[in-house]
Amino acid sequence: MKYMELIAPCHFGMEAVLKREILDLGYEISKVEDGKVTFLADVEGIAQANMFLRTTERILLKTGEFKAVTFDELFEKTKAIPWEEYIPKDGKFWVAKANSVKSALFSPSDIQSIMKKAIVERLKSVYGISWFQEDGASFPIRVAFMKDVATIGIDTSGVSLHKRGYRQMTVKAPITETLASALIMLTPWNKDRILVDPFCGSGTFPIEAAMIAADMAPGMNRSFLAEDWKHLVPRKCWYDALEEAQDRVNLDIDTDIQGYDIDPEALKSARANAKMAGVDKLIHFQQRAVKDLSHPKPYGFIITNPPYGERLEEKEALPQLYREIGESYNRLDKWSMYLITSYDRAENDIGRKADKNRKIYNGMLKTYYYQFLGPKPPRRKKD
């Protein structure tokens, strides 16, 4: 059985969550770096990782890693990679993305152009042809330079994995599905505990929580680019992954997941998205302001993405809004609260210091994940 290295990029600060997911799938971690986890897998792992990993943005098939400080060096070392093992004669290939940090080669467009020429030269020599029709399967190539070391991989996912296939309707400033899942998985929440999102927007936190509760794979309702790589990943791998995902779903569960928002249009979007995801029966959505938040049971969780005040008119309302968050939280019995925001006076206006605080980049925006920890519930007595 041939093993290969797969690269799973993630949000900065979420590497430990993704690492745990990969280990749970049964694969061996080879490297953990800022914003990505590399692991060893067979070809089945390409289908498994795309189907089941909740917190990665895409799965890259690693083809090479080398140091290059000149374009000549980049050309020759790219050309030395056995591209014919990945890209067939009719394959459509291009260098889709180039990033460079603290490296001598820093122009993305030049890096992309040189690499494309090198790959073409390699494949022309191997296949004995001078022109490529490129009307077959797609092979988008990505390269990341870090301190002059280039890491190269082919994207197996296509559309980013945060696109689960359920978000048909959205509202302003949504949080991505991958980040929402990672933030939920950073908490001790499980399907037997209450979860409330008082700023649910288009429903991402409640929907991702419901999918976790029902053991519903995030990739069940979408396709992946590497499904067309029949020479590399047998169709059976994809059929087996989907069959396993379908077998694992359990919607017959007793769970308490709630999403509130003051905006009726947001709730309309949330309900439509939950229905599309197939978890609408597991979530209760309601129009309600955060100041009216209440729940009769103890030991619940608030997990939410409140307004940040990126616009001036919103910024003026933030102190009062965050005071209301604090007042509502204080009324709840033995609850924990987790909120992601870039508002730098969040703790001050909530009225208490967070027990834990984690810096997270939501896209290019620096945010903080404030964690206010309630007590653990007593252990249930065994029958």
Coordinates of C-alpha atoms in Angstrom, one line a residue:
M1 CA 0.0 0.0 0.0
K2 CA 1.5 3.3 -1.1
Y3 CA 1.5 6.1 1.4
M4 CA 1.6 9.8 0.5
E5 CA 1.7 13.1 2.4
L6 CA -1.5 15.2 2.5
I7 CA -1.6 18.8 3.6
A8 CA -4.6 20.1 5.5
P9 CA -4.7 23.9 5.9
C10 CA -6.7 25.5 8.7
H11 CA -7.3 28.7 10.5
F12 CA -4.4 30.0 12.5
G13 CA -4.8 28.8 16.1
M14 CA -6.9 25.7 15.1
E15 CA -4.1 23.3 14.4
A16 CA -4.6 21.2 17.5
V17 CA -8.3 20.7 16.7
L18 CA -7.5 19.6 13.2
K19 CA -4.7 17.3 14.4
R20 CA -7.2 15.6 16.8
E21 CA -9.6 15.1 13.9
I22 CA -6.9 13.5 11.7
L23 CA -5.8 11.2 14.4
D24 CA -9.4 10.2 15.0
L25 CA -9.6 9.2 11.3
G26 CA -6.6 6.9 12.0
Y27 CA -3.9 8.7 10.1
E28 CA -0.3 9.5 11.3
I29 CA 0.7 13.2 11.7
S30 CA 4.0 14.0 10.1
K31 CA 4.2 17.8 10.8
V32 CA 2.1 20.5 12.5
E33 CA 2.9 24.1 11.4
D34 CA 1.1 27.5 11.7
G35 CA -2.1 27.2 9.7
K36 CA -1.6 23.6 8.4
V37 CA -1.3 19.9 9.4
T38 CA 0.6 17.4 7.2
F39 CA -0.2 13.7 7.6
L40 CA 0.4 10.3 6.0
A41 CA -2.4 8.5 4.2
D42 CA -3.1 6.1 1.3
V43 CA -5.4 7.0 -1.6
E44 CA -8.4 6.2 0.5
G45 CA -7.3 8.9 2.8
I46 CA -7.9 11.5 0.1
A47 CA -11.6 10.6 0.0
Q48 CA -11.8 10.1 3.8
A49 CA -10.2 13.4 4.7
N50 CA -12.4 15.4 2.2
M51 CA -15.5 13.7 3.5
F52 CA -15.0 13.7 7.2
L53 CA -12.7 16.5 8.3
R54 CA -14.7 19.5 9.6
T55 CA -12.0 22.0 10.3
T56 CA -9.7 22.1 7.2
E57 CA -10.2 24.3 4.2
R58 CA -9.0 21.8 1.6
I59 CA -6.8 18.7 1.2
L60 CA -3.6 19.0 -0.8
L61 CA -1.7 16.1 -2.2
K62 CA 1.9 17.0 -1.5
T63 CA 4.2 16.6 -4.5
G64 CA 7.4 18.3 -3.3
E65 CA 9.3 20.5 -0.9
F66 CA 12.6 22.2 -1.6
K67 CA 14.7 25.4 -1.1
A68 CA 14.8 27.9 -3.9
V69 CA 16.2 31.4 -3.9
T70 CA 16.4 32.0 -7.6
F71 CA 13.9 31.5 -10.5
D72 CA 16.4 29.1 -12.2
E73 CA 16.5 27.0 -9.0
L74 CA 12.7 27.1 -8.8
F75 CA 12.4 26.0 -12.5
E76 CA 14.9 23.1 -12.2
K77 CA 13.6 21.8 -8.9
T78 CA 9.9 22.0 -10.0
K79 CA 10.9 20.2 -13.3
A80 CA 12.5 17.4 -11.2
I81 CA 9.2 16.5 -9.6
P82 CA 7.6 13.4 -11.3
W83 CA 4.5 15.2 -12.3
E84 CA 3.6 12.3 -14.7
E85 CA 2.7 10.3 -11.6
Y86 CA -0.1 12.7 -10.9
I87 CA -1.1 14.5 -14.1
P88 CA -2.3 12.4 -17.1
K89 CA -1.6 13.4 -20.7
D90 CA -5.0 15.1 -21.1
G91 CA -5.0 16.7 -17.6
K92 CA -5.8 20.4 -17.1
F93 CA -3.1 21.9 -14.8
W94 CA -2.2 25.3 -13.6
V95 CA -0.6 27.0 -10.6
A96 CA -3.7 28.3 -8.9
K97 CA -2.1 29.9 -5.9
A98 CA 1.3 31.1 -4.7
N99 CA 2.1 32.5 -1.3
S100 CA 5.5 33.8 -0.2
V101 CA 6.6 34.8 3.4
K102 CA 10.1 35.9 4.3
S103 CA 11.5 34.5 1.0
A104 CA 13.8 35.8 -1.8
L105 CA 11.1 34.8 -4.4
F106 CA 8.1 36.9 -3.5
S107 CA 6.1 37.7 -6.7
P108 CA 3.2 35.3 -6.9
S109 CA 2.6 35.8 -10.6
D110 CA 6.3 35.2 -11.4
I111 CA 6.4 32.0 -9.2
Q112 CA 3.2 30.7 -10.9
S113 CA 4.5 31.4 -14.4
I114 CA 8.0 29.8 -13.8
M115 CA 6.4 26.7 -12.2
K116 CA 3.9 26.2 -15.0
K117 CA 6.7 26.4 -17.6
A118 CA 8.7 23.8 -15.6
I119 CA 5.8 21.4 -15.4
V120 CA 5.0 21.7 -19.1
E121 CA 8.7 21.0 -20.0
R122 CA 8.7 17.9 -17.7
L123 CA 5.5 16.5 -19.2
K124 CA 6.4 17.3 -22.8
S125 CA 9.6 15.3 -22.3
V126 CA 7.8 12.3 -20.6
Y127 CA 4.8 12.1 -22.9
G128 CA 6.7 13.0 -26.1
I129 CA 4.3 15.7 -27.1
S130 CA 4.7 19.4 -27.8
W131 CA 1.2 20.6 -27.0
F132 CA -1.3 19.7 -24.3
Q133 CA -5.0 19.7 -25.1
E134 CA -5.9 20.0 -21.3
D135 CA -9.5 18.8 -21.7
G136 CA -9.4 16.1 -19.0
A137 CA -9.6 16.3 -15.2
S138 CA -8.4 19.4 -13.4
F139 CA -5.2 19.6 -11.3
P140 CA -4.8 23.0 -9.6
I141 CA -1.4 23.3 -8.0
R142 CA -0.6 25.4 -4.9
V143 CA 2.8 26.5 -3.7
A144 CA 3.7 28.2 -0.4
F145 CA 7.1 29.7 0.2
M146 CA 8.2 30.1 3.8
K147 CA 11.8 31.3 4.5
D148 CA 12.8 30.2 0.9
V149 CA 11.4 26.7 1.3
A150 CA 8.7 25.9 -1.3
T151 CA 6.0 23.4 -0.3
I152 CA 4.0 22.2 -3.4
G153 CA 0.7 20.3 -3.5
I154 CA -2.2 19.6 -5.8
D155 CA -5.7 20.6 -4.6
T156 CA -7.9 17.5 -4.3
S157 CA -11.0 19.4 -2.9
G158 CA -11.8 22.0 -5.5
V159 CA -14.2 24.4 -3.9
S160 CA -13.1 25.2 -0.3
L161 CA -14.3 22.6 2.2
H162 CA -16.1 25.3 4.2
K163 CA -18.7 25.1 1.5
R164 CA -20.7 22.2 2.8
G165 CA -23.5 22.6 0.3
Y166 CA -26.2 23.8 2.7
R167 CA -25.7 27.6 2.8
Q168 CA -28.1 28.8 0.2
M169 CA -29.0 32.0 2.1
T170 CA -26.7 34.3 4.1
V171 CA -26.6 37.5 6.0
K172 CA -23.8 40.0 6.6
A173 CA -20.6 38.9 8.2
P174 CA -21.2 35.2 8.4
I175 CA -18.6 33.0 10.1
T176 CA -17.2 30.1 7.9
E177 CA -18.4 26.6 8.6
T178 CA -14.9 25.3 9.2
L179 CA -14.1 28.0 11.8
A180 CA -17.5 27.5 13.5
S181 CA -16.9 23.8 13.8
A182 CA -13.4 24.3 15.1
L183 CA -14.6 26.8 17.7
I184 CA -17.3 24.4 18.9
M185 CA -14.8 21.6 19.1
L186 CA -12.5 23.7 21.3
T187 CA -15.3 23.6 23.9
P188 CA -16.4 20.6 26.1
W189 CA -19.8 20.7 24.5
N190 CA -21.5 17.5 23.3
K191 CA -24.9 16.5 22.1
D192 CA -26.1 15.9 25.7
R193 CA -25.5 19.5 26.7
I194 CA -27.6 22.6 25.8
L195 CA -26.2 25.0 23.1
V196 CA -27.6 28.5 22.4
D197 CA -26.3 31.0 19.9
P198 CA -28.0 34.3 20.6
F199 CA -26.6 35.9 17.4
C200 CA -27.1 33.0 15.1
G201 CA -27.3 35.0 11.8
S202 CA -27.7 32.5 9.0
G203 CA -27.3 29.6 11.5
T204 CA -23.8 28.4 11.1
F205 CA -23.0 27.6 14.7
P206 CA -26.3 25.8 15.4
I207 CA -26.1 23.9 12.1
E208 CA -22.5 22.8 12.5
A209 CA -23.3 21.7 16.1
A210 CA -26.3 19.7 14.9
M211 CA -24.2 18.0 12.3
I212 CA -21.6 17.1 15.0
A213 CA -24.4 15.8 17.2
A214 CA -25.9 13.7 14.5
D215 CA -22.4 12.5 13.3
M216 CA -23.2 13.9 9.9
A217 CA -20.1 14.2 7.7
P218 CA -19.5 17.7 6.4
G219 CA -18.7 16.5 2.9
M220 CA -21.9 14.4 2.4
N221 CA -23.7 16.9 0.2
R222 CA -21.0 18.1 -2.1
S223 CA -18.5 16.9 -4.7
F224 CA -14.7 17.0 -4.8
L225 CA -12.2 17.7 -7.6
A226 CA -10.3 14.5 -7.1
E227 CA -13.4 12.4 -7.8
D228 CA -12.3 12.8 -11.5
W229 CA -8.8 11.5 -10.8
K230 CA -9.8 7.9 -11.7
H231 CA -6.1 7.0 -12.5
L232 CA -5.1 8.0 -9.0
V233 CA -8.1 7.6 -6.6
P234 CA -10.3 4.7 -7.6
R235 CA -14.1 5.5 -7.7
K236 CA -14.6 2.9 -5.0
C237 CA -12.8 5.1 -2.4
W238 CA -15.4 7.8 -2.9
Y239 CA -18.3 5.4 -2.9
D240 CA -17.0 3.8 0.3
A241 CA -16.5 7.2 2.0
L242 CA -20.0 8.3 1.2
E243 CA -21.6 5.0 2.2
E244 CA -19.8 5.2 5.6
A245 CA -20.9 8.8 6.0
Q246 CA -24.6 7.8 5.3
D247 CA -24.4 4.9 7.7
R248 CA -23.1 7.0 10.5
V249 CA -25.8 9.7 10.4
N250 CA -28.2 9.5 13.4
L251 CA -31.0 12.1 13.5
D252 CA -32.9 10.2 16.1
I253 CA -31.2 11.9 19.0
D254 CA -32.3 14.0 21.9
T255 CA -30.4 17.3 21.8
D256 CA -31.1 20.9 22.7
I257 CA -29.6 23.3 20.2
Q258 CA -31.1 26.8 19.8
G259 CA -30.5 29.8 17.6
Y260 CA -31.8 33.3 18.3
D261 CA -31.5 36.5 16.3
I262 CA -33.3 39.8 16.4
D263 CA -33.4 40.0 12.6
P264 CA -36.3 38.1 11.0
E265 CA -34.4 37.9 7.7
A266 CA -31.5 36.2 9.4
L267 CA -33.8 33.6 10.9
K268 CA -35.4 33.0 7.5
S269 CA -31.9 32.2 6.2
A270 CA -31.0 30.1 9.2
R271 CA -34.1 27.9 8.8
A272 CA -33.6 27.5 5.1
N273 CA -30.0 26.5 5.6
A274 CA -30.8 24.1 8.4
K275 CA -33.4 22.4 6.2
M276 CA -30.9 22.2 3.3
A277 CA -28.4 20.6 5.7
G278 CA -31.0 18.1 6.9
V279 CA -30.8 19.1 10.5
D280 CA -33.8 21.4 10.8
K281 CA -35.5 19.0 13.2
L282 CA -32.6 19.3 15.7
I283 CA -32.6 23.1 16.0
H284 CA -35.0 25.5 17.5
F285 CA -34.8 29.0 15.9
Q286 CA -36.5 32.0 17.5
Q287 CA -36.6 35.8 17.1
R288 CA -35.3 37.1 20.4
A289 CA -32.9 39.9 21.5
V290 CA -29.9 38.9 23.6
K291 CA -31.3 40.8 26.6
D292 CA -34.2 38.4 26.6
L293 CA -32.0 35.3 26.7
S294 CA -33.0 32.7 29.3
H295 CA -33.1 29.0 29.8
P296 CA -34.5 27.0 32.8
K297 CA -31.8 24.3 32.8
P298 CA -28.2 24.6 34.1
Y299 CA -24.8 23.6 32.6
G300 CA -25.5 24.9 29.1
F301 CA -23.3 26.6 26.6
I302 CA -23.5 29.9 24.8
I303 CA -21.3 29.7 21.6
T304 CA -21.7 32.8 19.5
N305 CA -20.3 35.4 17.0
P306 CA -21.7 38.7 18.2
P307 CA -21.4 42.0 16.2
Y308 CA -17.9 43.3 16.1
G309 CA -18.7 46.9 15.2
E310 CA -16.8 47.0 11.9
R311 CA -19.2 49.7 10.8
L312 CA -19.3 53.1 12.6
E313 CA -23.1 53.0 13.4
E314 CA -22.7 49.5 14.9
K315 CA -19.6 50.5 16.9
E316 CA -21.6 53.1 18.9
A317 CA -24.1 50.4 20.0
L318 CA -21.4 47.9 21.1
P319 CA -21.0 48.9 24.8
Q320 CA -24.7 48.5 25.5
L321 CA -24.9 45.3 23.5
Y322 CA -22.0 43.7 25.3
R323 CA -23.4 44.8 28.7
E324 CA -26.6 43.0 27.8
I325 CA -24.6 39.9 26.9
G326 CA -23.0 40.0 30.3
E327 CA -26.3 40.6 32.1
S328 CA -28.0 37.7 30.3
Y329 CA -25.1 35.3 30.9
N330 CA -25.1 36.2 34.7
R331 CA -28.8 35.1 34.9
L332 CA -28.1 31.6 33.5
D333 CA -27.4 28.9 36.1
K334 CA -23.9 27.3 35.9
W335 CA -23.5 28.0 32.1
S336 CA -20.3 28.5 30.1
M337 CA -20.0 31.2 27.4
Y338 CA -17.7 31.2 24.3
L339 CA -17.7 34.2 22.0
I340 CA -15.5 35.3 19.1
T341 CA -15.1 39.0 18.5
S342 CA -12.6 41.7 17.5
Y343 CA -14.2 44.2 19.9
D344 CA -11.3 45.0 22.3
R345 CA -13.6 46.1 25.2
A346 CA -15.6 42.9 25.3
E347 CA -14.5 41.8 28.7
N348 CA -14.9 45.3 30.2
D349 CA -18.5 45.7 28.9
I350 CA -19.5 42.1 29.7
G351 CA -18.4 42.9 33.2
R352 CA -15.9 40.1 33.9
K353 CA -12.6 38.7 32.7
A354 CA -12.6 35.6 30.5
D355 CA -11.1 32.5 32.1
K356 CA -9.3 31.8 28.8
N357 CA -8.7 33.9 25.7
R358 CA -7.3 32.7 22.3
K359 CA -6.2 34.8 19.4
I360 CA -7.8 33.7 16.1
Y361 CA -7.6 35.1 12.6
N362 CA -11.0 35.1 11.0
G363 CA -9.8 35.7 7.4
M364 CA -7.5 38.7 7.8
L365 CA -9.3 40.0 10.8
K366 CA -7.7 39.4 14.2
T367 CA -10.3 38.3 16.7
Y368 CA -10.3 36.8 20.2
Y369 CA -12.2 33.7 21.4
Y370 CA -13.3 34.6 24.9
Q371 CA -14.0 31.6 27.1
F372 CA -16.1 32.1 30.3
L373 CA -16.1 28.7 32.0
G374 CA -19.0 27.5 34.2
P375 CA -18.7 24.5 36.5
K376 CA -18.7 20.9 35.2
P377 CA -22.0 19.1 35.6
P378 CA -22.1 16.3 38.2
R379 CA -21.4 12.8 36.8
R380 CA -24.5 10.8 36.0
K381 CA -25.0 7.9 38.3
K382 CA -24.8 4.6 36.5
D383 CA -27.8 2.3 36.7

